[in-house]
Short mmCIF file of C-alpha atoms in Angstrom, two decimals:
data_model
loop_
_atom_site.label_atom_id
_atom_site.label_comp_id
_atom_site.label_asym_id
_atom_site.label_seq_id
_atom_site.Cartn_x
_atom_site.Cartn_y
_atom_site.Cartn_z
CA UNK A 1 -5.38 -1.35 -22.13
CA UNK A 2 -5.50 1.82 -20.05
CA UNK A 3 -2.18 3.45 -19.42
CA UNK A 4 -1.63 6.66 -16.86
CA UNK A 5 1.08 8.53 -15.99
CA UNK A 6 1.30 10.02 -12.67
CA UNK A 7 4.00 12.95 -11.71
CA UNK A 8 4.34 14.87 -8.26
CA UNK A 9 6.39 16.66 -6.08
CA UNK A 10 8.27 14.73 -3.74
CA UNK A 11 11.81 16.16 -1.74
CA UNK A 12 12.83 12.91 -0.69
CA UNK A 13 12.98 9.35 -1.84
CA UNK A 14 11.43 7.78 0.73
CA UNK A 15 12.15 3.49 0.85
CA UNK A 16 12.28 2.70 4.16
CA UNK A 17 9.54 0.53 6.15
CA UNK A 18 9.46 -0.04 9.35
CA UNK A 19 12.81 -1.44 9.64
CA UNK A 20 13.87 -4.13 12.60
CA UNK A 21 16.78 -2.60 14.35
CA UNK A 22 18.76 -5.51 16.81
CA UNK A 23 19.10 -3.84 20.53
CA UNK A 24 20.85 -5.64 23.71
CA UNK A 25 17.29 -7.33 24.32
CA UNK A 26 16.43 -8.34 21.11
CA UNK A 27 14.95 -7.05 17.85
CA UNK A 28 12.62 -4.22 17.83
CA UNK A 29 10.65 -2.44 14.94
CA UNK A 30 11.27 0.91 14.39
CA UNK A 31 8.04 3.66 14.05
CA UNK A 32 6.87 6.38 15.47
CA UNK A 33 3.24 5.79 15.37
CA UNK A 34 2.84 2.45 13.29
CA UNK A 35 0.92 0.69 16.49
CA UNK A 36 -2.29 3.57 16.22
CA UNK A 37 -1.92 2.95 12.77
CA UNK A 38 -0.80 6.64 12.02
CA UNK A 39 3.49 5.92 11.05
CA UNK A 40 4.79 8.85 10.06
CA UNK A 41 8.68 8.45 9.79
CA UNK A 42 9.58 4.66 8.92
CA UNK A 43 7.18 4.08 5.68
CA UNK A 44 7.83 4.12 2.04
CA UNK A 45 6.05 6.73 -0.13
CA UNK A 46 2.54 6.26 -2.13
CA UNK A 47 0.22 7.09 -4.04
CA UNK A 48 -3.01 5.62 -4.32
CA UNK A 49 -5.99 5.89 -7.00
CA UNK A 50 -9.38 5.77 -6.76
CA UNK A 51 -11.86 5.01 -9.69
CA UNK A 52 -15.79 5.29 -9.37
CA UNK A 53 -18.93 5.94 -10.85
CA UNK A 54 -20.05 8.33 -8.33
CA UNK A 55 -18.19 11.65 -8.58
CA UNK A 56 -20.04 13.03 -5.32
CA UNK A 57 -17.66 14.75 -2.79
CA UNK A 58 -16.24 12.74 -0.04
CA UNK A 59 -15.06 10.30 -2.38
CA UNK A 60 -18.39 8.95 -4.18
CA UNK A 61 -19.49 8.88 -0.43
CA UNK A 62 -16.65 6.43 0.20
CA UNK A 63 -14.97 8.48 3.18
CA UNK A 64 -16.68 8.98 6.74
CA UNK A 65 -14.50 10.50 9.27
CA UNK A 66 -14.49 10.67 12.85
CA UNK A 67 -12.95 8.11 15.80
CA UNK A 68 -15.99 6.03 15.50
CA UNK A 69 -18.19 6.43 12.43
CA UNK A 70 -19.78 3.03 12.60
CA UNK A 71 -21.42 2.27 15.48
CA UNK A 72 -21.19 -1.51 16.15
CA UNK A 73 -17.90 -1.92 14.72
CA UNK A 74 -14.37 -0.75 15.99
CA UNK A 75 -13.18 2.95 16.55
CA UNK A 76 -10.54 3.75 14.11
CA UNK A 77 -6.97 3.96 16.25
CA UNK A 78 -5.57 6.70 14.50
CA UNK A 79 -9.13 8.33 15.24
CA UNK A 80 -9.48 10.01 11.36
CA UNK A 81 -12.39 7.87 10.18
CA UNK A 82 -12.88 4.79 7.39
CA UNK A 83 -13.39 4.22 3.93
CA UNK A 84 -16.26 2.38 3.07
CA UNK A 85 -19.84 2.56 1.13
CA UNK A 86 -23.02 1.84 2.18
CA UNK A 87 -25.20 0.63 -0.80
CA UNK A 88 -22.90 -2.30 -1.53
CA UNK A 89 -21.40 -1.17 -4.51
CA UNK A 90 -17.38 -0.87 -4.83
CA UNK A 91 -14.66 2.04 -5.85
CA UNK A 92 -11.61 0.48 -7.39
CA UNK A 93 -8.52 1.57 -5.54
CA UNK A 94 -5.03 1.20 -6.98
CA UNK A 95 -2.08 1.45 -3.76
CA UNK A 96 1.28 2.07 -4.95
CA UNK A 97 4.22 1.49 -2.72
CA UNK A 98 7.45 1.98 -3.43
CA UNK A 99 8.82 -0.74 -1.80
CA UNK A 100 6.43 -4.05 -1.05
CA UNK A 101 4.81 -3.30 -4.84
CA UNK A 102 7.26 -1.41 -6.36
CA UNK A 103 10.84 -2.53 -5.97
CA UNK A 104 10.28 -6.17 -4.04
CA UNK A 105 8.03 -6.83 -7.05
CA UNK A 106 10.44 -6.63 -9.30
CA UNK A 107 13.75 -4.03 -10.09
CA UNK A 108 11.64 -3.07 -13.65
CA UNK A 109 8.34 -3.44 -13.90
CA UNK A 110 6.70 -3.70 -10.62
CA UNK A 111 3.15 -3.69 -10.08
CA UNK A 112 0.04 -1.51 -7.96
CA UNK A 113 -1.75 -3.28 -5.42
CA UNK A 114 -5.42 -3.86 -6.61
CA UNK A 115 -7.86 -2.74 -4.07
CA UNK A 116 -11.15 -1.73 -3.51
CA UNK A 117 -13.39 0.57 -1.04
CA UNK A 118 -16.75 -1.62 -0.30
CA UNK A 119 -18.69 -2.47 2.72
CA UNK A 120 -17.83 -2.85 5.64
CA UNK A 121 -16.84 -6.41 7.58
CA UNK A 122 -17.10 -7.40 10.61
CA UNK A 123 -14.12 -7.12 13.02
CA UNK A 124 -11.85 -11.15 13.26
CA UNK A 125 -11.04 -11.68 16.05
CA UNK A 126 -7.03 -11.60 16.81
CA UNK A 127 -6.42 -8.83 14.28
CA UNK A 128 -5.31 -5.92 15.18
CA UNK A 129 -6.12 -3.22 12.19
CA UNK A 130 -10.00 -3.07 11.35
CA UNK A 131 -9.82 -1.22 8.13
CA UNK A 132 -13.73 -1.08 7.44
CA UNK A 133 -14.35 -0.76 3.85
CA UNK A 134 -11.30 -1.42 2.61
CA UNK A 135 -10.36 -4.63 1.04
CA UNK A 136 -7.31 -5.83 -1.09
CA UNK A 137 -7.93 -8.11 -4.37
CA UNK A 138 -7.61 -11.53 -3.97
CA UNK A 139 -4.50 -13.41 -4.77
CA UNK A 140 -3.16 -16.50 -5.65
CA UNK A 141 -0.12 -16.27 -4.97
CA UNK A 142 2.88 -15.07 -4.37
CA UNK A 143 3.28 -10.77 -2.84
CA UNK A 144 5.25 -9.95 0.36
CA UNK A 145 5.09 -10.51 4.10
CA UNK A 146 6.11 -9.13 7.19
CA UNK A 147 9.37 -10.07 8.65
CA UNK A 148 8.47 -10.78 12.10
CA UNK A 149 6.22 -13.50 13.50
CA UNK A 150 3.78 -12.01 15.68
CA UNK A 151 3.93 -7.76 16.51
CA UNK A 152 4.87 -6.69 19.74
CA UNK A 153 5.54 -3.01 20.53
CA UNK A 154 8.81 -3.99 22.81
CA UNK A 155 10.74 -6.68 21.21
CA UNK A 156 9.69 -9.11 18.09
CA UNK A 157 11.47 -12.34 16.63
CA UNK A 158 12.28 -12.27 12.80
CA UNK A 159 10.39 -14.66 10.60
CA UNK A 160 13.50 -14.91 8.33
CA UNK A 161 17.46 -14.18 8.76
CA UNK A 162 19.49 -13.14 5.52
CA UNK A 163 21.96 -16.39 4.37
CA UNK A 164 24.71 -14.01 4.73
CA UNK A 165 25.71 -11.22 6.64
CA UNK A 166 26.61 -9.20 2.96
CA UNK A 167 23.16 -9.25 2.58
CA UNK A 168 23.00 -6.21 4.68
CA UNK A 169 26.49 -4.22 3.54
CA UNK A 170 23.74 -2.54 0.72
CA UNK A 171 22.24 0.61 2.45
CA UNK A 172 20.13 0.75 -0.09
CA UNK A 173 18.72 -2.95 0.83
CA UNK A 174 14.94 -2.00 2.10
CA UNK A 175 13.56 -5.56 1.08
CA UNK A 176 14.83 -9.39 1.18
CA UNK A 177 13.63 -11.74 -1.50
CA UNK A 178 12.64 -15.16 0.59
CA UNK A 179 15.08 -17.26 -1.14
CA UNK A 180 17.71 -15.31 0.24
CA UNK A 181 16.82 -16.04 3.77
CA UNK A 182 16.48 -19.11 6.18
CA UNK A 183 13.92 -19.48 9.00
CA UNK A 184 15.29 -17.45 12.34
CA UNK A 185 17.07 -19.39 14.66
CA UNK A 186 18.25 -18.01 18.10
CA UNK A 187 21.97 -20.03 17.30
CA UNK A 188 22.38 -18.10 13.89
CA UNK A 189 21.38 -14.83 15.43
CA UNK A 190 25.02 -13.48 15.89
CA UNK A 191 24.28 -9.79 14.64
CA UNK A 192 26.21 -7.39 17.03
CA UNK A 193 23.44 -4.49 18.55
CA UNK A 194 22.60 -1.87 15.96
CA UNK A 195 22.41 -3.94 13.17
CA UNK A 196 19.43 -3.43 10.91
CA UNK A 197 17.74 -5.44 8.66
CA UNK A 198 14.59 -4.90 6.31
CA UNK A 199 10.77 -5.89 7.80
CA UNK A 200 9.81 -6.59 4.17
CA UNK A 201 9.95 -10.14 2.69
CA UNK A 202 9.41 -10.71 -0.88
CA UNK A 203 8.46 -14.23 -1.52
CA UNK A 204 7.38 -14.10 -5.51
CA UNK A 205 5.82 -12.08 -7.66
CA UNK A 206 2.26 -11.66 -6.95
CA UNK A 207 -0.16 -13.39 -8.80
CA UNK A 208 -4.29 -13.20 -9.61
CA UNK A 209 -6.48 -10.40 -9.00
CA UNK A 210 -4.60 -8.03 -6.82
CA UNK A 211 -1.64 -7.99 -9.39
CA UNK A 212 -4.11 -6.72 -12.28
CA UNK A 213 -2.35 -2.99 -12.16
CA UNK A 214 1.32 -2.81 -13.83
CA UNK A 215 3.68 -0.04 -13.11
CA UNK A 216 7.09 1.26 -13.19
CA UNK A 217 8.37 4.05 -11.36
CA UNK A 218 11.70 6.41 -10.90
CA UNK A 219 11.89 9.23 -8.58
CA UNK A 220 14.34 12.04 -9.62
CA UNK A 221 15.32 15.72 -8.61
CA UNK A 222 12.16 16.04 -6.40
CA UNK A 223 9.55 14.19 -8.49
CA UNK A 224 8.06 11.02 -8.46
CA UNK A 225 6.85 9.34 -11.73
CA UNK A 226 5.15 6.78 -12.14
CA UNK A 227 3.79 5.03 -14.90
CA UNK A 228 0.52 2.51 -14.97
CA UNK A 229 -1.49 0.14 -17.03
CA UNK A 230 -4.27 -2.13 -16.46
CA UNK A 231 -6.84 -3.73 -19.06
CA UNK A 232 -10.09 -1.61 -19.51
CA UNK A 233 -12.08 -4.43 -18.36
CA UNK A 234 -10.68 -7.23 -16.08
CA UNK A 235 -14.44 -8.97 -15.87
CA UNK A 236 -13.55 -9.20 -11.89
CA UNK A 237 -16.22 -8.62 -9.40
CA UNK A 238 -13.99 -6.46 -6.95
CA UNK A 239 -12.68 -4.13 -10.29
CA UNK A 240 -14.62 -1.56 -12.09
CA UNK A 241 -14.08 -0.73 -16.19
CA UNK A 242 -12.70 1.78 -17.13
CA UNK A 243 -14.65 3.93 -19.31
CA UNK A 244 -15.72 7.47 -20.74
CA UNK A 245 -17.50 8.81 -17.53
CA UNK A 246 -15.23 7.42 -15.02
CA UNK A 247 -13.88 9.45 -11.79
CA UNK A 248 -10.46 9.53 -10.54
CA UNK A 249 -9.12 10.74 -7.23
CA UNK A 250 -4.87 10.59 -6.41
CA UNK A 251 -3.78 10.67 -2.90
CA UNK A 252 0.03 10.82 -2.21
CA UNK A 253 1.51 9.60 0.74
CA UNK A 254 5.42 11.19 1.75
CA UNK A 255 6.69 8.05 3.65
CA UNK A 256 3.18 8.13 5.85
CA UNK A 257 0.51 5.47 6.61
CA UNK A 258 -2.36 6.65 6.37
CA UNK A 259 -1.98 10.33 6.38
CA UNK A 260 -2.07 11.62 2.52
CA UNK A 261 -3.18 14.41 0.42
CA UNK A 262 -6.61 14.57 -1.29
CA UNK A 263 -8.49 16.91 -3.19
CA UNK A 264 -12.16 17.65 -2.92
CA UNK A 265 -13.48 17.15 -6.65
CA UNK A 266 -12.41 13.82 -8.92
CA UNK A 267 -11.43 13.97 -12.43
CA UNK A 268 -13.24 12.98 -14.80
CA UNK A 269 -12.15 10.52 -17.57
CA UNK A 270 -12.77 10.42 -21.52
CA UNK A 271 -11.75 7.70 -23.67
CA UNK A 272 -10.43 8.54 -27.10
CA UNK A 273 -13.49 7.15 -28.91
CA UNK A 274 -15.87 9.20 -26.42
CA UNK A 275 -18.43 11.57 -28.12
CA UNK A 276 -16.61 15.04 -28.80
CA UNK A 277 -19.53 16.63 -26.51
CA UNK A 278 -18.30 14.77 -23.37
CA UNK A 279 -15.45 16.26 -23.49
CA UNK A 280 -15.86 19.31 -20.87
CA UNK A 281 -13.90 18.88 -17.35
CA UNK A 282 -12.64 15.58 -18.86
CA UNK A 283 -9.21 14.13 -18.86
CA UNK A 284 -8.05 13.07 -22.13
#
């Protein structure tokens, strides 16, 4: 096993996601920028890693900015670019979120959502976010889901409504686990206007490739910390191993999208049982 602890600054626990808020004409998600994929009030915080073989700038060449750096697919809404790499191989990306893999995964030990940057798909029709190159894990099951059945920018209906109205008395309460809800019904929705209730639906904990990544995390007077495991080598076709050589790259994201920090040059990992003369500009 590999195990890494990440600290950074953070003023604010952030655990809200786009919450659904009830108004006189119905239930409406609340953003401020979620629909050009660029939220940058209503999100959870992040913090995603990034593991390759290539320690070239511009993220082992996984990074192309720009409103429309592929040609024959679609321009990126929020009009900063895509992640993806052009020689087919992969870079293993680790999301954190503090609330759909964090907390709704479980109140100890949650888990990071197993990614990866590869190349690019074509656009399916009837969905709205092209992301390009990047790609979550497959899973089995279990994870989260959205608590609304299709998006709409005006008013949306709830997929689920909590069993009981105490459900909700929590301000804290930024999730609902699935058993604790029943399918929305127009007759059962008796909330009064202003009443809020989480967009995030835990259904189980997740399950196959995309739950490969472990982690538990606290924030406290300012700082974030959060601490990560996976095995060296899961044998999976969308992971890479970790070994002596490796690059890492941490982005954090304060209760944004897609908007997050980044730093030019990786890091570059050495396993304990590495040769003593690999160890220069090496984390050990």
């Amino acid at each position: 096993m590999a195990y890494f602890l990440f600290k950074w600054r953070d003023e604010s626990e952030s655990l809200q996601h786009l919450p659904l808020v009830k108004t006189s004409d119905g239930w409406q998600v609340k953003h401020n920028g979620f629909t050009r994929q660029d939220e940058v009030e209503y999100y959870e915080d992040k913090l995603a890693v990034m593991l390759s073989r290539d320690g070239s700038i511009a993220g082992g060449h996984s990074v192309h900015l720009g409103k429309k750096p592929l040609e024959n697919r679609p321009a990126a809404l929020n009009g900063r670019g895509y992640h993806y790499t052009n020689d087919g191989s992969i870079r293993d990306v680790w999301h954190w979120k503090s609330v759909r893999s964090g907390l709704a995964m479980g109140p100890v030990v949650g888990l990071v959502g197993d990614s990866y940057f590869g190349p690019p798909r074509r656009a399916r029709e009837g969905h709205v976010r092209y992301t390009a190159g990047y790609h979550k894990d497959p899973v089995e099951s279990g994870g989260y889901t959205s608590n609304w059945l299709w998006y709409n920018d005006d008013i949306v209906t709830p997929r689920r409504l909590p069993l009981t109205p105490g459900l909700l008395k929590n301000s804290e309460n930024n999730y609902l686990e699935w058993i604790d809800t029943r399918a929305y019904r127009h007759e059962d929705d008796t909330y009064p206007a202003g009443t809020v209730i989480p967009s995030v639906l835990s259904i189980d904990r997740m399950e196959g490739d995309r739950a490969d990544v472990l982690a538990a995390a606290t924030w406290k007077d300012g700082y974030w910390t959060l601490e990560a495991n996976r095995l060296l080598n899961t044998k999976s076709t969308f992971d890479l191993p970790i070994e002596s050589g490796m690059y890492l790259w941490v982005s954090v994201f304060d209760h944004v999208q897609t908007r997050h920090s980044y730093h030019l040059h990786p890091t570059k990992i050495l396993l304990d049982n590495a040769p003593l003369d690999s160890k220069e500009n090496a984390l050990q």
